[in-house]
Short mmCIF file of C-alpha atoms in Angstrom, two decimals:
data_model
loop_
_atom_site.label_atom_id
_atom_site.label_comp_id
_atom_site.label_asym_id
_atom_site.label_seq_id
_atom_site.Cartn_x
_atom_site.Cartn_y
_atom_site.Cartn_z
CA UNK A 1 -4.91 10.30 -18.71
CA UNK A 2 -5.63 12.30 -21.03
CA UNK A 3 -9.07 13.22 -20.56
CA UNK A 4 -11.31 15.88 -22.37
CA UNK A 5 -11.28 17.59 -18.89
CA UNK A 6 -7.98 18.09 -18.96
CA UNK A 7 -6.98 21.06 -21.95
CA UNK A 8 -4.20 20.53 -24.46
CA UNK A 9 -1.17 22.86 -23.45
CA UNK A 10 -1.74 25.88 -26.53
CA UNK A 11 2.02 27.08 -26.04
CA UNK A 12 4.75 25.65 -28.56
CA UNK A 13 6.83 25.55 -25.75
CA UNK A 14 4.69 23.43 -23.76
CA UNK A 15 3.71 20.97 -26.99
CA UNK A 16 7.03 20.30 -27.73
CA UNK A 17 8.05 19.22 -24.09
CA UNK A 18 4.08 17.04 -23.38
CA UNK A 19 5.82 15.35 -26.76
CA UNK A 20 9.37 14.55 -24.93
CA UNK A 21 7.50 13.69 -21.70
CA UNK A 22 5.08 11.21 -23.42
CA UNK A 23 8.23 9.52 -25.21
CA UNK A 24 9.66 9.30 -21.45
CA UNK A 25 6.82 7.42 -20.20
CA UNK A 26 6.19 5.68 -22.99
CA UNK A 27 10.10 3.80 -22.30
CA UNK A 28 9.51 4.11 -18.51
CA UNK A 29 5.86 1.94 -19.46
CA UNK A 30 8.50 -0.54 -22.39
CA UNK A 31 10.87 -0.92 -18.84
CA UNK A 32 8.37 -1.75 -16.02
CA UNK A 33 6.60 -4.18 -18.53
CA UNK A 34 9.75 -6.52 -19.49
CA UNK A 35 10.01 -9.29 -16.59
CA UNK A 36 13.02 -10.71 -19.08
CA UNK A 37 15.57 -8.86 -16.55
CA UNK A 38 16.02 -6.38 -13.90
CA UNK A 39 15.64 -2.74 -13.72
CA UNK A 40 18.83 -1.44 -13.41
CA UNK A 41 19.56 1.39 -11.87
CA UNK A 42 21.65 3.65 -14.78
CA UNK A 43 18.38 3.31 -17.19
CA UNK A 44 16.35 4.15 -13.96
CA UNK A 45 18.73 7.20 -13.63
CA UNK A 46 18.95 8.60 -17.47
CA UNK A 47 15.52 8.56 -17.65
CA UNK A 48 14.63 10.29 -13.99
CA UNK A 49 17.38 13.44 -15.78
CA UNK A 50 15.70 13.61 -18.67
CA UNK A 51 12.13 14.15 -17.28
CA UNK A 52 14.26 16.35 -14.81
CA UNK A 53 15.18 18.76 -17.74
CA UNK A 54 11.99 18.64 -19.17
CA UNK A 55 9.91 20.27 -16.17
CA UNK A 56 13.23 22.97 -15.63
CA UNK A 57 12.29 24.26 -19.16
CA UNK A 58 8.06 23.88 -18.18
CA UNK A 59 9.13 25.77 -15.08
CA UNK A 60 11.75 28.32 -17.04
CA UNK A 61 9.11 28.69 -19.71
CA UNK A 62 5.73 28.98 -17.38
CA UNK A 63 7.82 32.20 -15.06
CA UNK A 64 6.16 34.91 -14.81
CA UNK A 65 3.11 33.39 -16.51
CA UNK A 66 -1.01 32.11 -15.73
CA UNK A 67 -1.02 28.48 -16.51
CA UNK A 68 -3.93 26.86 -16.26
CA UNK A 69 -3.24 22.55 -15.30
CA UNK A 70 -3.25 21.00 -19.19
CA UNK A 71 -1.62 18.03 -20.31
CA UNK A 72 1.58 18.58 -19.38
CA UNK A 73 1.26 18.68 -15.42
CA UNK A 74 -0.88 14.96 -16.15
CA UNK A 75 2.31 13.85 -17.98
CA UNK A 76 4.62 15.11 -15.55
CA UNK A 77 2.71 13.26 -12.49
CA UNK A 78 2.79 10.22 -14.83
CA UNK A 79 6.09 9.99 -15.11
CA UNK A 80 7.35 11.01 -11.18
CA UNK A 81 4.89 8.21 -10.46
CA UNK A 82 6.27 5.57 -12.70
CA UNK A 83 10.43 7.26 -11.47
CA UNK A 84 9.03 7.31 -8.32
CA UNK A 85 7.75 3.41 -8.26
CA UNK A 86 11.19 2.54 -10.30
CA UNK A 87 13.44 4.23 -7.62
CA UNK A 88 11.98 1.95 -4.94
CA UNK A 89 12.53 -1.45 -7.24
CA UNK A 90 15.82 -0.36 -7.57
CA UNK A 91 16.35 -0.07 -3.72
CA UNK A 92 17.01 3.74 -3.88
CA UNK A 93 13.60 3.56 -1.19
CA UNK A 94 15.33 6.33 0.49
CA UNK A 95 15.87 9.12 -1.70
CA UNK A 96 13.41 11.87 -2.52
CA UNK A 97 11.60 10.70 -6.21
CA UNK A 98 10.87 7.30 -3.97
CA UNK A 99 8.96 9.71 -1.63
CA UNK A 100 6.56 10.89 -4.97
CA UNK A 101 4.00 7.94 -5.51
CA UNK A 102 3.90 7.75 -1.48
CA UNK A 103 3.06 10.65 -0.85
CA UNK A 104 -0.22 10.27 -3.52
CA UNK A 105 -1.04 7.05 -1.70
CA UNK A 106 -1.35 9.17 1.99
CA UNK A 107 -3.42 11.85 0.46
CA UNK A 108 -5.52 9.56 -1.35
CA UNK A 109 -5.82 8.16 2.28
CA UNK A 110 -6.49 11.13 4.26
CA UNK A 111 -8.64 12.51 2.05
CA UNK A 112 -11.00 9.58 2.28
CA UNK A 113 -10.47 9.14 5.76
CA UNK A 114 -11.76 12.16 6.50
CA UNK A 115 -14.77 11.72 3.54
CA UNK A 116 -16.09 8.64 5.40
CA UNK A 117 -15.13 9.99 9.38
CA UNK A 118 -13.93 6.29 9.90
CA UNK A 119 -10.51 5.86 11.33
CA UNK A 120 -8.93 5.04 14.54
CA UNK A 121 -6.05 6.28 16.36
CA UNK A 122 -3.86 3.49 14.89
CA UNK A 123 -4.75 4.47 11.45
CA UNK A 124 -3.50 8.11 11.87
CA UNK A 125 0.03 7.04 14.21
CA UNK A 126 0.60 5.04 10.95
CA UNK A 127 0.72 7.34 8.42
CA UNK A 128 1.95 10.04 10.57
CA UNK A 129 5.50 8.25 11.04
CA UNK A 130 5.20 7.82 7.41
CA UNK A 131 5.15 11.11 6.97
CA UNK A 132 8.35 11.78 9.34
CA UNK A 133 10.01 9.40 7.65
CA UNK A 134 9.46 11.22 4.21
CA UNK A 135 10.25 14.74 5.28
CA UNK A 136 13.79 13.29 6.64
CA UNK A 137 14.43 11.94 3.50
CA UNK A 138 13.40 14.73 0.97
CA UNK A 139 15.47 17.60 3.94
CA UNK A 140 18.91 15.09 3.81
CA UNK A 141 18.20 15.18 0.00
CA UNK A 142 18.41 19.05 -0.22
CA UNK A 143 22.29 18.86 -0.10
CA UNK A 144 22.84 16.35 -2.99
CA UNK A 145 19.31 16.32 -5.75
CA UNK A 146 20.03 18.36 -8.52
CA UNK A 147 16.35 19.71 -9.11
CA UNK A 148 15.14 22.26 -5.87
CA UNK A 149 11.82 22.54 -7.83
CA UNK A 150 11.14 18.58 -7.18
CA UNK A 151 11.79 18.83 -3.74
CA UNK A 152 9.77 21.98 -3.68
CA UNK A 153 6.48 19.88 -4.55
CA UNK A 154 8.01 16.75 -2.43
CA UNK A 155 7.57 19.43 0.57
CA UNK A 156 4.40 20.82 -0.41
CA UNK A 157 2.37 17.76 -0.82
CA UNK A 158 4.00 16.38 2.44
CA UNK A 159 2.74 19.92 4.02
CA UNK A 160 -0.51 19.21 2.76
CA UNK A 161 -0.70 15.59 4.16
CA UNK A 162 0.01 17.05 7.64
CA UNK A 163 -2.56 19.70 7.15
CA UNK A 164 -5.16 16.76 6.54
CA UNK A 165 -3.83 14.66 9.45
CA UNK A 166 -3.42 17.07 11.91
CA UNK A 167 -7.65 17.76 11.32
CA UNK A 168 -8.34 14.09 12.21
CA UNK A 169 -5.87 13.88 15.02
CA UNK A 170 -7.77 17.17 16.48
CA UNK A 171 -11.50 14.99 16.18
CA UNK A 172 -9.94 12.05 18.02
CA UNK A 173 -8.67 14.50 21.11
CA UNK A 174 -12.21 15.44 21.81
CA UNK A 175 -13.15 12.20 22.36
CA UNK A 176 -12.78 11.45 26.47
CA UNK A 177 -10.36 8.39 27.20
CA UNK A 178 -13.31 6.43 28.35
CA UNK A 179 -15.28 6.04 24.83
CA UNK A 180 -12.20 5.48 22.74
CA UNK A 181 -12.18 1.67 23.03
CA UNK A 182 -15.83 1.53 22.14
CA UNK A 183 -14.97 4.26 19.13
CA UNK A 184 -12.05 1.98 17.83
CA UNK A 185 -14.52 -1.12 18.27
CA UNK A 186 -17.03 0.15 16.21
CA UNK A 187 -14.70 1.04 13.53
CA UNK A 188 -13.32 -2.08 13.55
CA UNK A 189 -16.67 -3.76 13.03
CA UNK A 190 -17.55 -1.34 10.31
CA UNK A 191 -14.55 -2.66 8.72
CA UNK A 192 -15.27 -5.98 9.04
CA UNK A 193 -18.72 -5.93 8.10
CA UNK A 194 -18.13 -4.18 4.46
CA UNK A 195 -15.27 -6.95 4.24
CA UNK A 196 -17.31 -9.62 4.60
CA UNK A 197 -20.43 -8.03 2.45
CA UNK A 198 -17.66 -7.99 -0.69
CA UNK A 199 -16.38 -11.54 0.78
CA UNK A 200 -17.06 -14.49 -3.03
CA UNK A 201 -19.38 -15.99 -0.96
CA UNK A 202 -21.43 -13.81 1.81
CA UNK A 203 -22.21 -16.29 5.01
CA UNK A 204 -25.16 -14.15 7.40
CA UNK A 205 -23.81 -15.91 10.66
CA UNK A 206 -20.70 -13.64 10.33
CA UNK A 207 -22.44 -10.94 10.47
CA UNK A 208 -24.63 -11.84 12.87
CA UNK A 209 -21.85 -12.62 14.94
CA UNK A 210 -20.68 -8.84 14.74
CA UNK A 211 -24.34 -7.63 15.70
CA UNK A 212 -23.95 -9.76 18.75
CA UNK A 213 -20.58 -7.35 19.55
CA UNK A 214 -23.16 -4.46 18.71
CA UNK A 215 -25.26 -5.55 20.77
CA UNK A 216 -22.66 -5.86 23.64
CA UNK A 217 -21.21 -2.16 22.91
CA UNK A 218 -24.87 -1.40 22.99
CA UNK A 219 -25.29 -2.41 26.72
CA UNK A 220 -22.63 -0.05 27.42
CA UNK A 221 -24.98 2.79 27.23
CA UNK A 222 -27.06 4.70 29.51
CA UNK A 223 -30.58 5.41 28.02
CA UNK A 224 -28.16 5.20 24.75
CA UNK A 225 -25.69 7.73 25.83
CA UNK A 226 -21.87 6.88 26.68
CA UNK A 227 -21.84 8.34 30.92
CA UNK A 228 -19.55 8.99 33.00
CA UNK A 229 -19.36 8.38 36.52
CA UNK A 230 -21.00 10.98 37.34
CA UNK A 231 -24.32 9.96 34.62
CA UNK A 232 -23.18 13.00 32.46
CA UNK A 233 -22.58 12.28 28.60
CA UNK A 234 -18.76 11.67 27.58
CA UNK A 235 -16.97 13.56 24.84
CA UNK A 236 -17.46 12.59 21.83
CA UNK A 237 -20.68 10.60 22.73
CA UNK A 238 -22.51 11.89 19.66
CA UNK A 239 -20.22 10.85 17.01
CA UNK A 240 -19.61 7.23 18.87
CA UNK A 241 -23.35 6.89 19.07
CA UNK A 242 -24.56 7.49 15.95
CA UNK A 243 -21.30 5.55 14.15
CA UNK A 244 -22.92 2.93 16.55
CA UNK A 245 -26.09 3.26 14.58
CA UNK A 246 -24.58 3.35 11.48
CA UNK A 247 -23.46 -0.22 12.27
CA UNK A 248 -26.64 -0.93 12.99
CA UNK A 249 -27.93 0.21 9.73
CA UNK A 250 -25.33 -1.31 7.76
CA UNK A 251 -26.18 -4.44 9.41
CA UNK A 252 -29.30 -4.71 8.47
CA UNK A 253 -29.13 -3.41 4.36
CA UNK A 254 -26.42 -6.18 4.29
CA UNK A 255 -28.53 -8.82 5.52
CA UNK A 256 -31.14 -7.85 3.35
CA UNK A 257 -29.07 -7.46 0.37
CA UNK A 258 -27.40 -10.91 0.86
CA UNK A 259 -24.55 -10.90 -1.15
CA UNK A 260 -26.26 -9.05 -4.41
CA UNK A 261 -25.16 -6.32 -6.06
CA UNK A 262 -27.02 -3.87 -8.31
CA UNK A 263 -27.26 -4.88 -11.64
CA UNK A 264 -25.89 -1.54 -13.48
CA UNK A 265 -23.03 -1.31 -11.19
CA UNK A 266 -22.36 -4.70 -11.32
CA UNK A 267 -18.75 -3.77 -14.15
CA UNK A 268 -17.05 -1.30 -11.93
CA UNK A 269 -17.95 -3.98 -8.31
CA UNK A 270 -16.37 -6.08 -10.27
CA UNK A 271 -13.19 -4.55 -11.16
CA UNK A 272 -12.50 -3.35 -7.57
CA UNK A 273 -13.31 -6.91 -6.25
CA UNK A 274 -10.50 -7.88 -8.62
CA UNK A 275 -7.95 -5.07 -7.81
CA UNK A 276 -8.47 -5.70 -4.06
CA UNK A 277 -8.12 -9.21 -4.39
CA UNK A 278 -5.40 -9.52 -6.38
CA UNK A 279 -3.70 -6.36 -4.29
CA UNK A 280 -4.59 -8.98 -1.02
CA UNK A 281 -2.14 -11.73 -2.67
CA UNK A 282 0.46 -9.02 -3.20
CA UNK A 283 0.69 -8.42 0.02
CA UNK A 284 1.13 -12.13 1.18
CA UNK A 285 3.72 -12.79 -1.43
CA UNK A 286 5.19 -9.54 -1.68
CA UNK A 287 8.79 -10.35 -0.64
CA UNK A 288 8.73 -13.34 -3.23
CA UNK A 289 6.69 -11.57 -6.57
CA UNK A 290 6.32 -7.62 -6.16
CA UNK A 291 7.76 -5.29 -8.82
CA UNK A 292 7.07 -2.08 -7.09
CA UNK A 293 6.04 -0.55 -10.96
CA UNK A 294 3.50 -3.35 -10.54
CA UNK A 295 1.25 -0.64 -8.62
CA UNK A 296 1.10 2.05 -10.84
CA UNK A 297 -1.44 0.65 -12.85
CA UNK A 298 -3.46 -0.36 -9.52
CA UNK A 299 -3.57 3.53 -9.11
CA UNK A 300 -4.35 4.16 -12.37
CA UNK A 301 -7.50 2.35 -12.06
CA UNK A 302 -8.42 3.06 -8.60
CA UNK A 303 -7.18 6.93 -8.99
CA UNK A 304 -10.05 7.18 -12.33
CA UNK A 305 -12.93 4.89 -10.29
CA UNK A 306 -12.29 7.67 -7.83
CA UNK A 307 -12.23 10.63 -10.12
CA UNK A 308 -15.77 9.24 -11.83
CA UNK A 309 -17.28 10.68 -8.81
CA UNK A 310 -19.91 13.64 -9.15
CA UNK A 311 -20.09 15.70 -5.57
CA UNK A 312 -18.54 12.11 -3.67
CA UNK A 313 -21.35 10.01 -5.80
CA UNK A 314 -21.36 7.40 -8.99
CA UNK A 315 -24.25 8.50 -11.38
CA UNK A 316 -24.83 5.36 -14.38
CA UNK A 317 -25.57 5.75 -17.70
CA UNK A 318 -29.27 7.86 -17.03
CA UNK A 319 -27.49 10.22 -14.54
CA UNK A 320 -28.92 8.82 -11.33
CA UNK A 321 -26.43 8.48 -8.55
CA UNK A 322 -25.80 5.41 -6.71
CA UNK A 323 -27.95 4.32 -3.92
CA UNK A 324 -25.92 4.57 -0.03
CA UNK A 325 -25.41 1.06 -0.07
CA UNK A 326 -23.84 0.72 -3.29
CA UNK A 327 -21.50 4.08 -2.41
CA UNK A 328 -20.59 3.07 0.00
CA UNK A 329 -19.67 -0.84 -0.72
CA UNK A 330 -17.71 0.59 -3.58
CA UNK A 331 -15.52 3.67 -1.54
CA UNK A 332 -14.45 0.32 0.99
CA UNK A 333 -13.30 -1.40 -2.00
CA UNK A 334 -11.68 1.76 -2.91
CA UNK A 335 -10.13 2.21 0.53
CA UNK A 336 -9.31 -1.08 0.77
CA UNK A 337 -7.42 -0.97 -2.29
CA UNK A 338 -5.60 2.13 -1.94
CA UNK A 339 -4.84 0.77 1.64
CA UNK A 340 -2.77 -2.72 0.45
CA UNK A 341 -0.81 -0.34 -2.32
CA UNK A 342 0.22 2.23 0.93
CA UNK A 343 1.12 -1.44 3.13
CA UNK A 344 3.58 -2.52 -0.01
CA UNK A 345 5.03 0.65 -0.27
CA UNK A 346 6.32 1.34 3.38
CA UNK A 347 7.20 -2.39 3.12
CA UNK A 348 9.37 -2.41 -0.01
CA UNK A 349 12.82 -2.84 1.01
CA UNK A 350 15.89 -1.07 0.03
CA UNK A 351 17.11 -3.36 -1.92
CA UNK A 352 17.09 -3.91 -5.53
CA UNK A 353 15.15 -6.91 -7.50
CA UNK A 354 17.78 -8.03 -8.22
CA UNK A 355 19.22 -8.34 -4.57
CA UNK A 356 16.24 -10.07 -3.62
CA UNK A 357 16.62 -13.27 -4.01
CA UNK A 358 19.74 -13.30 -1.91
CA UNK A 359 17.62 -11.14 0.64
CA UNK A 360 14.94 -13.14 0.49
CA UNK A 361 16.59 -16.28 1.53
CA UNK A 362 18.95 -14.81 4.25
CA UNK A 363 15.80 -13.25 5.52
CA UNK A 364 14.30 -16.76 5.80
CA UNK A 365 17.57 -18.58 6.77
CA UNK A 366 17.78 -15.37 10.41
CA UNK A 367 13.12 -15.83 10.85
CA UNK A 368 14.56 -19.79 10.76
CA UNK A 369 17.50 -18.80 13.50
CA UNK A 370 15.69 -16.89 15.69
CA UNK A 371 13.13 -19.71 15.95
CA UNK A 372 16.03 -22.49 16.67
CA UNK A 373 17.08 -20.26 19.34
CA UNK A 374 13.56 -19.44 21.33
CA UNK A 375 13.11 -23.07 21.12
CA UNK A 376 15.90 -24.07 23.15
CA UNK A 377 19.10 -24.16 20.48
CA UNK A 378 20.57 -27.35 19.25
CA UNK A 379 21.74 -30.26 21.05
CA UNK A 380 24.29 -31.08 18.95
CA UNK A 381 26.93 -28.48 16.70
CA UNK A 382 26.23 -30.54 13.67
CA UNK A 383 22.70 -29.73 13.65
CA UNK A 384 23.51 -26.05 12.79
CA UNK A 385 26.13 -27.87 9.46
CA UNK A 386 22.34 -26.89 6.99
CA UNK A 387 22.84 -23.33 8.11
CA UNK A 388 26.66 -22.79 8.13
CA UNK A 389 26.44 -24.52 4.43
CA UNK A 390 23.47 -22.12 3.50
CA UNK A 391 25.18 -19.00 4.60
CA UNK A 392 28.87 -19.95 3.38
CA UNK A 393 27.22 -20.68 -0.35
CA UNK A 394 25.67 -17.18 -0.03
CA UNK A 395 29.11 -15.49 1.43
CA UNK A 396 30.35 -17.00 -1.49
CA UNK A 397 28.29 -15.35 -4.35
CA UNK A 398 30.68 -12.16 -3.46
CA UNK A 399 33.26 -10.68 -5.40
CA UNK A 400 35.90 -8.76 -3.28
CA UNK A 401 32.73 -7.65 -0.64
CA UNK A 402 30.09 -7.22 -3.09
CA UNK A 403 27.09 -9.14 -5.15
CA UNK A 404 27.10 -8.83 -8.51
CA UNK A 405 24.36 -9.07 -10.68
CA UNK A 406 24.96 -9.43 -14.55
CA UNK A 407 28.63 -7.62 -14.07
CA UNK A 408 26.10 -4.94 -11.59
CA UNK A 409 26.42 -3.95 -8.55
CA UNK A 410 22.70 -3.34 -7.50
CA UNK A 411 21.34 -0.45 -4.48
CA UNK A 412 21.72 -2.60 -1.40
CA UNK A 413 24.72 -4.33 -0.99
CA UNK A 414 25.01 -3.12 2.85
CA UNK A 415 21.16 -4.26 3.94
CA UNK A 416 22.60 -7.30 2.59
CA UNK A 417 25.53 -7.86 3.81
CA UNK A 418 24.52 -6.54 7.17
CA UNK A 419 21.57 -9.44 7.12
CA UNK A 420 24.34 -12.26 5.90
CA UNK A 421 26.24 -10.85 9.02
CA UNK A 422 23.21 -11.50 11.62
CA UNK A 423 22.73 -14.71 9.96
CA UNK A 424 26.51 -15.08 11.04
CA UNK A 425 26.35 -13.98 14.47
CA UNK A 426 22.43 -16.00 15.41
CA UNK A 427 24.33 -19.73 14.20
CA UNK A 428 28.22 -18.67 15.91
CA UNK A 429 25.98 -18.21 19.39
CA UNK A 430 24.03 -21.26 18.56
CA UNK A 431 27.20 -23.11 17.99
CA UNK A 432 28.81 -21.70 20.92
CA UNK A 433 25.44 -22.57 23.07
CA UNK A 434 25.82 -26.10 21.63
CA UNK A 435 29.17 -26.39 22.34
CA UNK A 436 28.83 -25.03 25.98
CA UNK A 437 26.16 -27.74 26.95
CA UNK A 438 28.00 -30.35 25.55
CA UNK A 439 31.42 -29.90 27.65
CA UNK A 440 28.71 -29.32 30.63
CA UNK A 441 27.17 -32.75 30.06
CA UNK A 442 30.69 -33.94 29.72
CA UNK A 443 31.67 -32.37 32.56
CA UNK A 444 28.79 -34.33 34.57
CA UNK A 445 29.60 -37.43 32.57
CA UNK A 446 33.42 -37.39 33.81
CA UNK A 447 32.22 -36.82 37.91
CA UNK A 448 29.26 -39.59 37.88
CA UNK A 449 31.77 -41.97 36.99
CA UNK A 450 33.99 -40.87 39.45
#
């Protein structure tokens, strides 16, 4: 984190602040590693307020002075990255500090989309929605947050993200609607090929299937051009044709490499595939196994590898740049990993990890009840007993309407109570439907007897 590129502070006041911030960061790191107890809101808030105070002092110290980025700025960033993930862990997702880490990831994603020139409207729509939500959170926090500089900093980060997003959206606006399906298909194919290329076992037949799809798209062109009814090239023809050629050439290279990877780049490749695979597993088991602070280490590893590039590429021990195949493969792995981190962050529930076991049980119970309802309900009320018993057992955990954990009242009480209420409503609807069905059957039987 404190590389030679980032100088140490010269000012004595900044040196003192650096020492305090490093102590706070160490405490956050230790708390992150402790899995024996749940993260408590009060523990996080104490460290958050200490960080805010040090940043306030730093701003006062730098007022009217010209300052360059030094180690203090890097440690401030580390503290806020960790605190942001801790806010998610304790369920305070809808407060400004929680937005800090997410804006960092969004900026990385947007920069990579810009650099690769490989994106679709669907990619941008999700990010735009998230930025709007973060903007609302930051604006709503202004009346409560005692750290105006953090609000201003977050607002600035969101604005920078939005500028890049608008530039990317503008590129897509230049495409004719008729060519967009082909463009989106090519983006998907290129990403699928990159994924196949980085699997543990390489299967040429998977690439050949995608090459067949490329031929189908190629067949839609006239003399290599995407044209309209009058035979004139559609708006966006040139970049889409270039993307088609890029896909074709990439498939040739992948088949030629046959799953092999140059030895001098194997260490970084193995590191990135390891990160990608771990994040993939987390995305499948997120509700039960993810503590948001776990994402910090993945972020830092990816940031370090990404920032080691020279003019957009990596160089080996002898100063030789990676060839295009290596560069694109490594960049795909980095982008995919940032994508997983983004997905895990936006999927984080506004519920403290202390309440997550109860929340997850209710989520599962709700899905089961909806499934029963969608498949015709139950034939007798007796079939609902297991669901009713589970609901009552969870409801009985409340003390004065609150779910307590080790004497604390964790964040997310409203979300858990609302979910419990939804389960009760579904259970009640199924019971009423079963009773009505039983009454109807009873009446029909009575009529038949008469």
